[in-house]
């Protein structure tokens, strides 16, 4: 499998398969939203769009990075989201990096959104597809976020080598700038358990696939059968 690891700004053509990685915290939060019962997640391009989507669709739940803000129901924190019942709800998500990365590859035939909590399911889906070429979009820190790169490299390795050990990749993520900032309270809208939750390997058995539905980029969970 030919793999490329690119930042958002480095995307110059539409990939055939894109895996958009945001470990801390967008796509850890998205996985938790599905675990809490969400039907789908609409990835918004701006805060104004997120609020407009919520206003036009009673019952939708909107979340964003940073501190709480008027109009938004919660923030981009897995520790906070895990206590919210989202049964059957649609979530509108707008974050600094993850949602931006997914929208940047919205025209790709296959877009997966990933983090460590869905790493194995994502790798299994790539194996099942037999993809020859996969572009991993490293969303954080202009493509330099080591937690995202570590996760992307781990998924790429798992897609071809089922015996890959995750320990070194998780260690890099735990020592990343993002993990430090979350742990030290540099960022707002944070729960004390956020870093630990972002480092839980394969917490969930599903992958997450984003597709254009009309004008909206919609993320849905995709069950991936375990290898026999």
PDB file of C-alpha atoms in Angstrom:
ATOM      1  CA  UNK A   1       0.000   0.000   0.000  1.00  0.00           C
ATOM      2  CA  UNK A   2       1.440   3.349  -1.071  1.00  0.00           C
ATOM      3  CA  UNK A   3       0.941   5.844   1.752  1.00  0.00           C
ATOM      4  CA  UNK A   4       1.414   9.595   2.009  1.00  0.00           C
ATOM      5  CA  UNK A   5       1.252  11.717   5.144  1.00  0.00           C
ATOM      6  CA  UNK A   6       0.270  15.290   4.375  1.00  0.00           C
ATOM      7  CA  UNK A   7      -0.871  18.378   6.222  1.00  0.00           C
ATOM      8  CA  UNK A   8      -4.052  20.096   5.099  1.00  0.00           C
ATOM      9  CA  UNK A   9      -2.143  22.812   3.256  1.00  0.00           C
ATOM     10  CA  UNK A  10      -0.129  20.183   1.364  1.00  0.00           C
ATOM     11  CA  UNK A  11      -3.166  18.663  -0.351  1.00  0.00           C
ATOM     12  CA  UNK A  12      -2.814  19.627  -3.998  1.00  0.00           C
ATOM     13  CA  UNK A  13      -4.995  16.929  -5.565  1.00  0.00           C
ATOM     14  CA  UNK A  14      -7.978  14.845  -4.565  1.00  0.00           C
ATOM     15  CA  UNK A  15      -6.809  11.499  -3.155  1.00  0.00           C
ATOM     16  CA  UNK A  16      -8.561   8.245  -3.994  1.00  0.00           C
ATOM     17  CA  UNK A  17      -8.636   7.293  -0.311  1.00  0.00           C
ATOM     18  CA  UNK A  18      -8.169   9.806   2.496  1.00  0.00           C
ATOM     19  CA  UNK A  19      -7.804   9.047   6.201  1.00  0.00           C
ATOM     20  CA  UNK A  20      -8.195  12.281   8.148  1.00  0.00           C
ATOM     21  CA  UNK A  21      -6.610  12.003  11.588  1.00  0.00           C
ATOM     22  CA  UNK A  22      -7.361  14.200  14.592  1.00  0.00           C
ATOM     23  CA  UNK A  23      -6.541  12.469  17.856  1.00  0.00           C
ATOM     24  CA  UNK A  24      -6.873  15.432  20.247  1.00  0.00           C
ATOM     25  CA  UNK A  25      -9.715  15.784  19.941  1.00  0.00           C
ATOM     26  CA  UNK A  26     -12.137  15.993  17.016  1.00  0.00           C
ATOM     27  CA  UNK A  27     -12.316  12.381  15.912  1.00  0.00           C
ATOM     28  CA  UNK A  28     -12.047  10.975  19.405  1.00  0.00           C
ATOM     29  CA  UNK A  29     -15.076  13.153  20.212  1.00  0.00           C
ATOM     30  CA  UNK A  30     -16.871  12.007  17.051  1.00  0.00           C
ATOM     31  CA  UNK A  31     -16.404   8.366  18.022  1.00  0.00           C
ATOM     32  CA  UNK A  32     -17.757   9.093  21.500  1.00  0.00           C
ATOM     33  CA  UNK A  33     -20.748  10.841  19.936  1.00  0.00           C
ATOM     34  CA  UNK A  34     -21.606   7.656  18.038  1.00  0.00           C
ATOM     35  CA  UNK A  35     -21.063   5.606  21.174  1.00  0.00           C
ATOM     36  CA  UNK A  36     -23.531   7.902  22.936  1.00  0.00           C
ATOM     37  CA  UNK A  37     -26.126   7.162  20.269  1.00  0.00           C
ATOM     38  CA  UNK A  38     -25.677   9.890  17.646  1.00  0.00           C
ATOM     39  CA  UNK A  39     -27.154   8.973  14.262  1.00  0.00           C
ATOM     40  CA  UNK A  40     -24.795  11.130  12.217  1.00  0.00           C
ATOM     41  CA  UNK A  41     -22.353  14.017  12.494  1.00  0.00           C
ATOM     42  CA  UNK A  42     -22.451  16.972  10.126  1.00  0.00           C
ATOM     43  CA  UNK A  43     -19.004  18.528   9.705  1.00  0.00           C
ATOM     44  CA  UNK A  44     -19.443  22.293   9.528  1.00  0.00           C
ATOM     45  CA  UNK A  45     -17.134  24.658   7.709  1.00  0.00           C
ATOM     46  CA  UNK A  46     -17.523  27.557  10.138  1.00  0.00           C
ATOM     47  CA  UNK A  47     -19.036  28.457  13.483  1.00  0.00           C
ATOM     48  CA  UNK A  48     -21.741  30.467  11.726  1.00  0.00           C
ATOM     49  CA  UNK A  49     -22.632  27.490   9.548  1.00  0.00           C
ATOM     50  CA  UNK A  50     -22.806  25.248  12.605  1.00  0.00           C
ATOM     51  CA  UNK A  51     -25.205  27.613  14.343  1.00  0.00           C
ATOM     52  CA  UNK A  52     -27.296  28.036  11.189  1.00  0.00           C
ATOM     53  CA  UNK A  53     -27.580  24.262  10.765  1.00  0.00           C
ATOM     54  CA  UNK A  54     -28.691  23.880  14.358  1.00  0.00           C
ATOM     55  CA  UNK A  55     -31.181  26.751  14.064  1.00  0.00           C
ATOM     56  CA  UNK A  56     -32.690  25.236  10.938  1.00  0.00           C
ATOM     57  CA  UNK A  57     -32.938  21.741  12.377  1.00  0.00           C
ATOM     58  CA  UNK A  58     -34.613  21.587  15.788  1.00  0.00           C
ATOM     59  CA  UNK A  59     -33.157  18.804  17.871  1.00  0.00           C
ATOM     60  CA  UNK A  60     -29.675  18.927  16.369  1.00  0.00           C
ATOM     61  CA  UNK A  61     -26.750  19.282  18.780  1.00  0.00           C
ATOM     62  CA  UNK A  62     -23.867  21.655  18.025  1.00  0.00           C
ATOM     63  CA  UNK A  63     -20.357  21.457  19.455  1.00  0.00           C
ATOM     64  CA  UNK A  64     -17.146  23.428  18.941  1.00  0.00           C
ATOM     65  CA  UNK A  65     -13.564  23.805  20.117  1.00  0.00           C
ATOM     66  CA  UNK A  66     -12.681  26.032  23.037  1.00  0.00           C
ATOM     67  CA  UNK A  67     -14.886  27.382  25.813  1.00  0.00           C
ATOM     68  CA  UNK A  68     -18.694  27.149  25.864  1.00  0.00           C
ATOM     69  CA  UNK A  69     -20.410  29.683  23.621  1.00  0.00           C
ATOM     70  CA  UNK A  70     -23.999  30.838  23.075  1.00  0.00           C
ATOM     71  CA  UNK A  71     -25.892  28.571  20.710  1.00  0.00           C
ATOM     72  CA  UNK A  72     -23.590  25.602  21.172  1.00  0.00           C
ATOM     73  CA  UNK A  73     -24.692  22.685  23.327  1.00  0.00           C
ATOM     74  CA  UNK A  74     -21.270  21.442  24.348  1.00  0.00           C
ATOM     75  CA  UNK A  75     -17.574  21.586  23.505  1.00  0.00           C
ATOM     76  CA  UNK A  76     -15.102  19.341  21.724  1.00  0.00           C
ATOM     77  CA  UNK A  77     -14.216  17.228  24.752  1.00  0.00           C
ATOM     78  CA  UNK A  78     -14.635  13.445  24.998  1.00  0.00           C
ATOM     79  CA  UNK A  79     -14.670  13.669  28.786  1.00  0.00           C
ATOM     80  CA  UNK A  80     -17.648  16.012  28.718  1.00  0.00           C
ATOM     81  CA  UNK A  81     -19.450  14.356  25.816  1.00  0.00           C
ATOM     82  CA  UNK A  82     -19.494  10.895  27.373  1.00  0.00           C
ATOM     83  CA  UNK A  83     -22.152  12.003  29.857  1.00  0.00           C
ATOM     84  CA  UNK A  84     -24.550  13.304  27.177  1.00  0.00           C
ATOM     85  CA  UNK A  85     -27.317  11.104  25.757  1.00  0.00           C
ATOM     86  CA  UNK A  86     -27.284  11.593  21.975  1.00  0.00           C
ATOM     87  CA  UNK A  87     -29.668   8.772  21.127  1.00  0.00           C
ATOM     88  CA  UNK A  88     -30.914   9.295  17.550  1.00  0.00           C
ATOM     89  CA  UNK A  89     -29.607  12.857  17.407  1.00  0.00           C
ATOM     90  CA  UNK A  90     -27.649  14.639  14.688  1.00  0.00           C
ATOM     91  CA  UNK A  91     -24.495  16.368  15.892  1.00  0.00           C
ATOM     92  CA  UNK A  92     -22.994  19.390  14.136  1.00  0.00           C
ATOM     93  CA  UNK A  93     -19.249  19.533  14.757  1.00  0.00           C
ATOM     94  CA  UNK A  94     -16.869  22.423  14.017  1.00  0.00           C
ATOM     95  CA  UNK A  95     -13.265  22.192  15.155  1.00  0.00           C
ATOM     96  CA  UNK A  96     -10.011  23.946  14.436  1.00  0.00           C
ATOM     97  CA  UNK A  97      -8.317  21.128  12.540  1.00  0.00           C
ATOM     98  CA  UNK A  98     -10.228  17.861  12.211  1.00  0.00           C
ATOM     99  CA  UNK A  99     -13.355  19.089  10.480  1.00  0.00           C
ATOM    100  CA  UNK A 100     -11.244  21.384   8.292  1.00  0.00           C
ATOM    101  CA  UNK A 101      -9.190  18.394   7.160  1.00  0.00           C
ATOM    102  CA  UNK A 102     -12.244  16.322   6.302  1.00  0.00           C
ATOM    103  CA  UNK A 103     -13.793  19.131   4.283  1.00  0.00           C
ATOM    104  CA  UNK A 104     -10.502  19.578   2.409  1.00  0.00           C
ATOM    105  CA  UNK A 105     -10.866  16.074   0.931  1.00  0.00           C
ATOM    106  CA  UNK A 106     -14.650  16.033   0.615  1.00  0.00           C
ATOM    107  CA  UNK A 107     -14.483  15.039  -3.067  1.00  0.00           C
ATOM    108  CA  UNK A 108     -12.395  11.930  -2.443  1.00  0.00           C
ATOM    109  CA  UNK A 109     -14.188   8.646  -3.244  1.00  0.00           C
ATOM    110  CA  UNK A 110     -13.505   7.366   0.283  1.00  0.00           C
ATOM    111  CA  UNK A 111     -12.943   9.564   3.340  1.00  0.00           C
ATOM    112  CA  UNK A 112     -12.318   8.008   6.736  1.00  0.00           C
ATOM    113  CA  UNK A 113     -12.007  10.047   9.924  1.00  0.00           C
ATOM    114  CA  UNK A 114      -9.832   8.447  12.559  1.00  0.00           C
ATOM    115  CA  UNK A 115      -8.102   8.540  15.915  1.00  0.00           C
ATOM    116  CA  UNK A 116      -6.640   5.896  18.200  1.00  0.00           C
ATOM    117  CA  UNK A 117     -10.053   4.892  19.570  1.00  0.00           C
ATOM    118  CA  UNK A 118     -11.071   3.543  16.130  1.00  0.00           C
ATOM    119  CA  UNK A 119      -7.615   2.673  14.779  1.00  0.00           C
ATOM    120  CA  UNK A 120      -8.030  -1.073  14.279  1.00  0.00           C
ATOM    121  CA  UNK A 121     -11.460  -0.778  12.662  1.00  0.00           C
ATOM    122  CA  UNK A 122     -10.058   1.871  10.320  1.00  0.00           C
ATOM    123  CA  UNK A 123      -7.103  -0.346   9.400  1.00  0.00           C
ATOM    124  CA  UNK A 124      -9.427  -3.321   8.805  1.00  0.00           C
ATOM    125  CA  UNK A 125     -11.594  -1.250   6.488  1.00  0.00           C
ATOM    126  CA  UNK A 126      -8.511  -0.216   4.505  1.00  0.00           C
ATOM    127  CA  UNK A 127      -7.440  -3.874   4.282  1.00  0.00           C
ATOM    128  CA  UNK A 128     -10.901  -4.927   3.168  1.00  0.00           C
ATOM    129  CA  UNK A 129     -10.910  -2.266   0.469  1.00  0.00           C
ATOM    130  CA  UNK A 130      -7.505  -3.358  -0.781  1.00  0.00           C
ATOM    131  CA  UNK A 131      -6.576   0.271  -1.354  1.00  0.00           C
ATOM    132  CA  UNK A 132      -3.371   0.713  -3.355  1.00  0.00           C
ATOM    133  CA  UNK A 133      -2.866   4.342  -2.388  1.00  0.00           C
ATOM    134  CA  UNK A 134      -3.925   6.048   0.834  1.00  0.00           C
ATOM    135  CA  UNK A 135      -3.379   9.676   1.838  1.00  0.00           C
ATOM    136  CA  UNK A 136      -3.303  10.303   5.580  1.00  0.00           C
ATOM    137  CA  UNK A 137      -4.223  13.889   6.420  1.00  0.00           C
ATOM    138  CA  UNK A 138      -2.342  14.989   9.536  1.00  0.00           C
ATOM    139  CA  UNK A 139      -4.599  17.790  10.684  1.00  0.00           C
ATOM    140  CA  UNK A 140      -2.985  19.307  13.769  1.00  0.00           C
ATOM    141  CA  UNK A 141      -0.275  21.978  13.880  1.00  0.00           C
ATOM    142  CA  UNK A 142      -0.117  22.475  10.102  1.00  0.00           C
ATOM    143  CA  UNK A 143       0.615  18.803   9.578  1.00  0.00           C
ATOM    144  CA  UNK A 144       3.277  18.601  12.309  1.00  0.00           C
ATOM    145  CA  UNK A 145       1.161  17.314  15.210  1.00  0.00           C
ATOM    146  CA  UNK A 146       2.987  14.219  16.412  1.00  0.00           C
ATOM    147  CA  UNK A 147      -0.097  12.650  18.000  1.00  0.00           C
ATOM    148  CA  UNK A 148      -1.845  12.743  14.621  1.00  0.00           C
ATOM    149  CA  UNK A 149       1.196  11.573  12.685  1.00  0.00           C
ATOM    150  CA  UNK A 150       1.802   8.742  15.163  1.00  0.00           C
ATOM    151  CA  UNK A 151      -1.802   7.588  14.840  1.00  0.00           C
ATOM    152  CA  UNK A 152      -1.675   7.837  11.038  1.00  0.00           C
ATOM    153  CA  UNK A 153       1.547   5.831  10.896  1.00  0.00           C
ATOM    154  CA  UNK A 154       0.129   3.221  13.249  1.00  0.00           C
ATOM    155  CA  UNK A 155      -3.039   2.773  11.171  1.00  0.00           C
ATOM    156  CA  UNK A 156      -0.964   2.574   7.988  1.00  0.00           C
ATOM    157  CA  UNK A 157       1.223  -0.125   9.554  1.00  0.00           C
ATOM    158  CA  UNK A 158      -1.771  -2.044  10.933  1.00  0.00           C
ATOM    159  CA  UNK A 159      -3.385  -2.026   7.507  1.00  0.00           C
ATOM    160  CA  UNK A 160      -0.525  -4.155   6.199  1.00  0.00           C
ATOM    161  CA  UNK A 161       1.017  -5.745   9.309  1.00  0.00           C
ATOM    162  CA  UNK A 162      -1.518  -7.047  11.809  1.00  0.00           C
ATOM    163  CA  UNK A 163       1.117  -7.662  14.500  1.00  0.00           C
ATOM    164  CA  UNK A 164       2.196  -4.022  14.853  1.00  0.00           C
ATOM    165  CA  UNK A 165       2.688  -2.941  18.469  1.00  0.00           C
ATOM    166  CA  UNK A 166       0.948   0.315  19.361  1.00  0.00           C
ATOM    167  CA  UNK A 167       3.043   1.167  22.436  1.00  0.00           C
ATOM    168  CA  UNK A 168       5.593   3.428  20.738  1.00  0.00           C
ATOM    169  CA  UNK A 169       2.942   5.286  18.747  1.00  0.00           C
ATOM    170  CA  UNK A 170       0.829   5.875  21.852  1.00  0.00           C
ATOM    171  CA  UNK A 171       3.900   7.082  23.738  1.00  0.00           C
ATOM    172  CA  UNK A 172       4.573   9.685  21.064  1.00  0.00           C
ATOM    173  CA  UNK A 173       0.980  10.877  21.291  1.00  0.00           C
ATOM    174  CA  UNK A 174       1.161  11.056  25.086  1.00  0.00           C
ATOM    175  CA  UNK A 175       4.296  13.204  24.840  1.00  0.00           C
ATOM    176  CA  UNK A 176       2.919  15.490  22.129  1.00  0.00           C
ATOM    177  CA  UNK A 177       2.411  19.216  22.413  1.00  0.00           C
ATOM    178  CA  UNK A 178      -1.366  18.788  22.259  1.00  0.00           C
ATOM    179  CA  UNK A 179      -1.368  16.304  25.140  1.00  0.00           C
ATOM    180  CA  UNK A 180       0.742  18.660  27.230  1.00  0.00           C
ATOM    181  CA  UNK A 181      -1.489  21.641  26.510  1.00  0.00           C
ATOM    182  CA  UNK A 182      -4.637  19.686  27.345  1.00  0.00           C
ATOM    183  CA  UNK A 183      -3.141  18.301  30.553  1.00  0.00           C
ATOM    184  CA  UNK A 184      -1.867  21.689  31.700  1.00  0.00           C
ATOM    185  CA  UNK A 185      -5.097  23.538  30.965  1.00  0.00           C
ATOM    186  CA  UNK A 186      -3.609  25.699  28.217  1.00  0.00           C
ATOM    187  CA  UNK A 187      -6.639  24.955  26.057  1.00  0.00           C
ATOM    188  CA  UNK A 188     -10.181  25.755  27.109  1.00  0.00           C
ATOM    189  CA  UNK A 189     -13.184  23.455  27.117  1.00  0.00           C
ATOM    190  CA  UNK A 190     -11.197  20.548  28.563  1.00  0.00           C
ATOM    191  CA  UNK A 191     -12.096  17.690  30.907  1.00  0.00           C
ATOM    192  CA  UNK A 192      -9.316  16.201  33.087  1.00  0.00           C
ATOM    193  CA  UNK A 193      -9.831  12.804  31.421  1.00  0.00           C
ATOM    194  CA  UNK A 194      -9.521  14.063  27.852  1.00  0.00           C
ATOM    195  CA  UNK A 195      -5.918  13.008  27.219  1.00  0.00           C
ATOM    196  CA  UNK A 196      -6.447   9.527  28.639  1.00  0.00           C
ATOM    197  CA  UNK A 197      -9.611   9.088  26.590  1.00  0.00           C
ATOM    198  CA  UNK A 198      -7.776  10.156  23.422  1.00  0.00           C
ATOM    199  CA  UNK A 199      -5.112   7.517  24.086  1.00  0.00           C
ATOM    200  CA  UNK A 200      -7.501   4.583  24.503  1.00  0.00           C
ATOM    201  CA  UNK A 201      -6.591   2.185  21.718  1.00  0.00           C
ATOM    202  CA  UNK A 202      -9.501   0.585  19.858  1.00  0.00           C
ATOM    203  CA  UNK A 203     -12.122   1.611  22.387  1.00  0.00           C
ATOM    204  CA  UNK A 204     -14.772   1.362  19.663  1.00  0.00           C
ATOM    205  CA  UNK A 205     -15.306  -1.385  17.035  1.00  0.00           C
ATOM    206  CA  UNK A 206     -16.412   0.856  14.182  1.00  0.00           C
ATOM    207  CA  UNK A 207     -14.761   3.030  11.564  1.00  0.00           C
ATOM    208  CA  UNK A 208     -16.099   6.465  10.604  1.00  0.00           C
ATOM    209  CA  UNK A 209     -16.864   7.299   6.975  1.00  0.00           C
ATOM    210  CA  UNK A 210     -17.578  10.831   5.735  1.00  0.00           C
ATOM    211  CA  UNK A 211     -19.548  11.377   2.536  1.00  0.00           C
ATOM    212  CA  UNK A 212     -21.200  14.283   0.790  1.00  0.00           C
ATOM    213  CA  UNK A 213     -24.959  14.189   1.298  1.00  0.00           C
ATOM    214  CA  UNK A 214     -26.231  17.059  -0.795  1.00  0.00           C
ATOM    215  CA  UNK A 215     -24.149  20.054   0.226  1.00  0.00           C
ATOM    216  CA  UNK A 216     -23.208  18.637   3.634  1.00  0.00           C
ATOM    217  CA  UNK A 217     -20.238  16.498   4.641  1.00  0.00           C
ATOM    218  CA  UNK A 218     -21.758  13.840   6.872  1.00  0.00           C
ATOM    219  CA  UNK A 219     -19.876  11.426   9.100  1.00  0.00           C
ATOM    220  CA  UNK A 220     -21.404   8.046   9.954  1.00  0.00           C
ATOM    221  CA  UNK A 221     -20.148   5.025  11.810  1.00  0.00           C
ATOM    222  CA  UNK A 222     -19.377   1.944   9.743  1.00  0.00           C
ATOM    223  CA  UNK A 223     -19.319  -1.510  11.318  1.00  0.00           C
ATOM    224  CA  UNK A 224     -16.209  -3.456  10.316  1.00  0.00           C
ATOM    225  CA  UNK A 225     -16.279  -7.229  10.887  1.00  0.00           C
ATOM    226  CA  UNK A 226     -13.349  -8.546  12.896  1.00  0.00           C
ATOM    227  CA  UNK A 227     -10.818 -10.630  11.012  1.00  0.00           C
ATOM    228  CA  UNK A 228     -11.436 -14.355  11.287  1.00  0.00           C
TER     229      UNK A 228
END
